[in-house]
Amino acid sequence: MTPQEPLPSLAQVFIRDSTRPMEQQLARIQQTPPHILIGTPNALLDVVQKDPKALPFDRLSTIVVDEVDYLIETVPMLADKRTMAKLERKIAQHPGPTRLLLSHIYSSASERLEKASAHQGKNSKREPESTRPQLVMMSATLRNHLRKFLLADSGWFTKESGKLVRITGEVSPHDPKKPQATEDVAQETVGGTGVEHHVLVVSKHGDVTNIEGAIEASASKSAESKDTTSSDDKAGLPLRPESSDADVELDEPSHVNPDALEAVAAAFALDVPSVGLLVLPSDASVQRVVDELCSYGVNARPLDVVQDKSGGAHLMRQDLDAMADNPTLLVATLASTRGLDLPELKHVFIVGVLDNGAVDSYLHVAGRVGRFGRGGKVISVVAERRVVQLKNGKTAVKDEPKMMLSLLKKAGITPAVYDNFN
């Protein structure tokens, strides 16, 4: 019987961790090189910038980048060309860590090829397959501008014919029963027709109502299935809304509207059988929100899948329809929910308009429910149209209901009436 390999030789993790200095992690990797190295772009780039040869990138056979639309910044197609040019200059001046890391790896591979070619006296500089690591990129959405950068501009992918493979969850164009899906159609992206999308509007007096234009759930699903937006129109949607009075830099406190949290608490108590997920704006304090929800009697916990009571116990549950005596509401921000798979999750709550109304961000969060075709509900709670203070001291109107309606329209989603607040 072949003895089992020790775990460090199979896989190791390299991250920024205050309890484990990076030098200690690096020494272990160099002493026992693993078959699989799992790391964050920031941590890996830190090492590369200090010592480009510290990690054995020249021996890589495959690189896998998950959540590529989040890790690699690109400029969406906008009506305002000046804004696009400004964003392009910003990215060129300050590229993100994933861009820098991949460019380092693949430029080093090209340099090795040139040296080998010169040494062998060959004129051809075409890279043999073995000199470049295979690159696998994964994302729930892949917009046209990101696709163009990756395949045409980045220089990371091979240009050889037949070497590029695209695997999607879309219906085959050869299936006679159903037309090919597009990347943004809600029923293909966020759990199919079994997922309902609701938007609740909280007034300054604390009243909660369904957003104007919401229709009964059955009619909402029918409307989505009849969406006639063309594939080209959907593929070219901007990641963020164009300039408007709703898209402004605010100087508001980072705490979450207490009336919105009270609405979430009520909906959670009425509707959630086992576990729910609440996603907050990036500047919100998760612990403060957890404490406030607990004061309403909600079993709220910060999301931490390492801890059983904070999400870990829900990762491998098999009895997906079981009712819990004391349901759990996991609280997190957008960044920590990406890739999260809780099989029994049927309810996602969102406070405010995430990421200034970015369609992709909403689809990622909504995609936490309806996994493998199961149903669920996505409930957004927003404040009514109001005047806010800008950083320059001026005031402006922020219209979250309008932003949500615009976002949902772009995603091909019709909001449904949430009966508990009808």
PDB file of C-alpha atoms in Angstrom, residues 206-327:
ATOM      1  CA  GLY A 206     -40.348  54.079   9.292  1.00  0.00           C
ATOM      2  CA  ASP A 207     -43.192  52.879   7.066  1.00  0.00           C
ATOM      3  CA  VAL A 208     -42.321  49.943   4.794  1.00  0.00           C
ATOM      4  CA  THR A 209     -43.963  49.406   1.406  1.00  0.00           C
ATOM      5  CA  ASN A 210     -43.306  47.450  -1.770  1.00  0.00           C
ATOM      6  CA  ILE A 211     -41.532  49.410  -4.473  1.00  0.00           C
ATOM      7  CA  GLU A 212     -43.759  51.090  -7.015  1.00  0.00           C
ATOM      8  CA  GLY A 213     -44.279  48.834 -10.018  1.00  0.00           C
ATOM      9  CA  ALA A 214     -43.895  45.532  -8.147  1.00  0.00           C
ATOM     10  CA  ILE A 215     -46.287  42.868  -9.404  1.00  0.00           C
ATOM     11  CA  GLU A 216     -47.539  39.548  -8.065  1.00  0.00           C
ATOM     12  CA  ALA A 217     -44.857  36.856  -7.993  1.00  0.00           C
ATOM     13  CA  SER A 218     -46.408  34.660 -10.689  1.00  0.00           C
ATOM     14  CA  ALA A 219     -46.742  37.637 -13.030  1.00  0.00           C
ATOM     15  CA  SER A 220     -43.165  38.685 -12.258  1.00  0.00           C
ATOM     16  CA  LYS A 221     -41.788  35.324 -13.415  1.00  0.00           C
ATOM     17  CA  SER A 222     -43.884  35.513 -16.551  1.00  0.00           C
ATOM     18  CA  ALA A 223     -42.571  38.978 -17.344  1.00  0.00           C
ATOM     19  CA  GLU A 224     -38.961  37.839 -16.970  1.00  0.00           C
ATOM     20  CA  SER A 225     -39.491  34.855 -19.262  1.00  0.00           C
ATOM     21  CA  LYS A 226     -40.900  37.196 -21.928  1.00  0.00           C
ATOM     22  CA  ASP A 227     -37.979  39.622 -21.745  1.00  0.00           C
ATOM     23  CA  THR A 228     -37.131  40.607 -25.311  1.00  0.00           C
ATOM     24  CA  THR A 229     -33.871  42.493 -24.790  1.00  0.00           C
ATOM     25  CA  SER A 230     -31.381  41.361 -27.405  1.00  0.00           C
ATOM     26  CA  SER A 231     -28.174  39.539 -26.563  1.00  0.00           C
ATOM     27  CA  ASP A 232     -26.028  42.413 -27.829  1.00  0.00           C
ATOM     28  CA  ASP A 233     -27.940  44.967 -25.767  1.00  0.00           C
ATOM     29  CA  LYS A 234     -27.529  42.943 -22.581  1.00  0.00           C
ATOM     30  CA  ALA A 235     -23.888  42.079 -23.136  1.00  0.00           C
ATOM     31  CA  GLY A 236     -22.999  45.750 -23.462  1.00  0.00           C
ATOM     32  CA  LEU A 237     -24.650  46.904 -20.252  1.00  0.00           C
ATOM     33  CA  PRO A 238     -22.373  49.042 -18.076  1.00  0.00           C
ATOM     34  CA  LEU A 239     -21.246  47.600 -14.784  1.00  0.00           C
ATOM     35  CA  ARG A 240     -22.222  50.815 -13.050  1.00  0.00           C
ATOM     36  CA  PRO A 241     -24.987  53.286 -13.780  1.00  0.00           C
ATOM     37  CA  GLU A 242     -24.056  56.315 -15.827  1.00  0.00           C
ATOM     38  CA  SER A 243     -23.771  59.671 -14.110  1.00  0.00           C
ATOM     39  CA  SER A 244     -27.007  60.735 -12.463  1.00  0.00           C
ATOM     40  CA  ASP A 245     -28.261  62.451  -9.367  1.00  0.00           C
ATOM     41  CA  ALA A 246     -28.408  59.011  -7.759  1.00  0.00           C
ATOM     42  CA  ASP A 247     -24.714  58.228  -8.265  1.00  0.00           C
ATOM     43  CA  VAL A 248     -22.895  60.659  -5.987  1.00  0.00           C
ATOM     44  CA  GLU A 249     -20.191  60.485  -3.344  1.00  0.00           C
ATOM     45  CA  LEU A 250     -21.867  60.735  -0.002  1.00  0.00           C
ATOM     46  CA  ASP A 251     -20.728  61.966   3.352  1.00  0.00           C
ATOM     47  CA  GLU A 252     -23.172  59.862   5.347  1.00  0.00           C
ATOM     48  CA  PRO A 253     -22.499  57.933   8.551  1.00  0.00           C
ATOM     49  CA  SER A 254     -21.496  54.335   7.945  1.00  0.00           C
ATOM     50  CA  HIS A 255     -24.220  52.953  10.191  1.00  0.00           C
ATOM     51  CA  VAL A 256     -27.213  51.268   8.568  1.00  0.00           C
ATOM     52  CA  ASN A 257     -30.708  52.774   8.651  1.00  0.00           C
ATOM     53  CA  PRO A 258     -32.298  51.279  11.812  1.00  0.00           C
ATOM     54  CA  ASP A 259     -35.739  51.245  10.172  1.00  0.00           C
ATOM     55  CA  ALA A 260     -34.282  49.146   7.337  1.00  0.00           C
ATOM     56  CA  LEU A 261     -32.810  46.719   9.872  1.00  0.00           C
ATOM     57  CA  GLU A 262     -36.140  46.494  11.670  1.00  0.00           C
ATOM     58  CA  ALA A 263     -37.802  45.615   8.347  1.00  0.00           C
ATOM     59  CA  VAL A 264     -35.172  42.918   7.754  1.00  0.00           C
ATOM     60  CA  ALA A 265     -35.740  41.543  11.250  1.00  0.00           C
ATOM     61  CA  ALA A 266     -39.510  41.359  10.690  1.00  0.00           C
ATOM     62  CA  ALA A 267     -39.175  39.675   7.290  1.00  0.00           C
ATOM     63  CA  PHE A 268     -36.621  37.234   8.688  1.00  0.00           C
ATOM     64  CA  ALA A 269     -38.909  36.257  11.576  1.00  0.00           C
ATOM     65  CA  LEU A 270     -41.898  35.743   9.267  1.00  0.00           C
ATOM     66  CA  ASP A 271     -40.251  33.974   6.366  1.00  0.00           C
ATOM     67  CA  VAL A 272     -36.920  32.244   7.055  1.00  0.00           C
ATOM     68  CA  PRO A 273     -37.049  28.570   8.076  1.00  0.00           C
ATOM     69  CA  SER A 274     -33.397  27.878   8.798  1.00  0.00           C
ATOM     70  CA  VAL A 275     -30.742  30.338   7.610  1.00  0.00           C
ATOM     71  CA  GLY A 276     -30.709  33.729   5.913  1.00  0.00           C
ATOM     72  CA  LEU A 277     -27.972  36.007   4.614  1.00  0.00           C
ATOM     73  CA  LEU A 278     -27.881  39.801   5.054  1.00  0.00           C
ATOM     74  CA  VAL A 279     -25.494  41.731   2.794  1.00  0.00           C
ATOM     75  CA  LEU A 280     -24.495  45.251   3.829  1.00  0.00           C
ATOM     76  CA  PRO A 281     -22.816  48.187   2.080  1.00  0.00           C
ATOM     77  CA  SER A 282     -19.026  47.993   2.186  1.00  0.00           C
ATOM     78  CA  ASP A 283     -18.703  50.847   4.704  1.00  0.00           C
ATOM     79  CA  ALA A 284     -21.117  49.346   7.236  1.00  0.00           C
ATOM     80  CA  SER A 285     -19.942  47.838  10.504  1.00  0.00           C
ATOM     81  CA  VAL A 286     -20.954  44.169  10.472  1.00  0.00           C
ATOM     82  CA  GLN A 287     -20.607  43.769  14.233  1.00  0.00           C
ATOM     83  CA  ARG A 288     -22.699  46.872  14.964  1.00  0.00           C
ATOM     84  CA  VAL A 289     -25.450  45.587  12.704  1.00  0.00           C
ATOM     85  CA  VAL A 290     -25.274  42.142  14.344  1.00  0.00           C
ATOM     86  CA  ASP A 291     -25.637  43.743  17.775  1.00  0.00           C
ATOM     87  CA  GLU A 292     -28.633  45.791  16.659  1.00  0.00           C
ATOM     88  CA  LEU A 293     -30.343  42.790  15.080  1.00  0.00           C
ATOM     89  CA  CYS A 294     -29.776  40.799  18.261  1.00  0.00           C
ATOM     90  CA  SER A 295     -31.574  43.579  20.163  1.00  0.00           C
ATOM     91  CA  TYR A 296     -34.588  42.829  17.924  1.00  0.00           C
ATOM     92  CA  GLY A 297     -34.439  39.171  18.968  1.00  0.00           C
ATOM     93  CA  VAL A 298     -32.742  37.911  15.776  1.00  0.00           C
ATOM     94  CA  ASN A 299     -30.131  35.152  16.040  1.00  0.00           C
ATOM     95  CA  ALA A 300     -27.652  37.200  13.995  1.00  0.00           C
ATOM     96  CA  ARG A 301     -23.978  36.344  13.549  1.00  0.00           C
ATOM     97  CA  PRO A 302     -21.109  37.746  11.461  1.00  0.00           C
ATOM     98  CA  LEU A 303     -20.435  35.431   8.524  1.00  0.00           C
ATOM     99  CA  ASP A 304     -17.411  33.229   9.227  1.00  0.00           C
ATOM    100  CA  VAL A 305     -17.521  29.818   7.569  1.00  0.00           C
ATOM    101  CA  VAL A 306     -14.664  28.604   9.762  1.00  0.00           C
ATOM    102  CA  GLN A 307     -16.985  28.764  12.762  1.00  0.00           C
ATOM    103  CA  ASP A 308     -19.906  26.329  12.828  1.00  0.00           C
ATOM    104  CA  LYS A 309     -22.326  28.791  14.416  1.00  0.00           C
ATOM    105  CA  SER A 310     -21.381  31.561  11.953  1.00  0.00           C
ATOM    106  CA  GLY A 311     -21.924  29.671   8.729  1.00  0.00           C
ATOM    107  CA  GLY A 312     -19.650  26.643   8.754  1.00  0.00           C
ATOM    108  CA  ALA A 313     -22.376  24.242   9.894  1.00  0.00           C
ATOM    109  CA  HIS A 314     -24.507  25.218   6.892  1.00  0.00           C
ATOM    110  CA  LEU A 315     -21.894  24.371   4.247  1.00  0.00           C
ATOM    111  CA  MET A 316     -22.491  20.609   4.201  1.00  0.00           C
ATOM    112  CA  ARG A 317     -26.109  20.346   5.331  1.00  0.00           C
ATOM    113  CA  GLN A 318     -28.057  17.618   3.522  1.00  0.00           C
ATOM    114  CA  ASP A 319     -31.531  18.088   4.991  1.00  0.00           C
ATOM    115  CA  LEU A 320     -32.141  21.287   3.025  1.00  0.00           C
ATOM    116  CA  ASP A 321     -35.818  21.682   3.955  1.00  0.00           C
ATOM    117  CA  ALA A 322     -35.442  21.251   7.728  1.00  0.00           C
ATOM    118  CA  MET A 323     -36.926  23.908  10.004  1.00  0.00           C
ATOM    119  CA  ALA A 324     -34.625  25.322  12.683  1.00  0.00           C
ATOM    120  CA  ASP A 325     -35.877  26.094  16.187  1.00  0.00           C
ATOM    121  CA  ASN A 326     -33.870  29.307  16.147  1.00  0.00           C
ATOM    122  CA  PRO A 327     -33.022  30.337  12.541  1.00  0.00           C
TER     123      PRO A 327
END
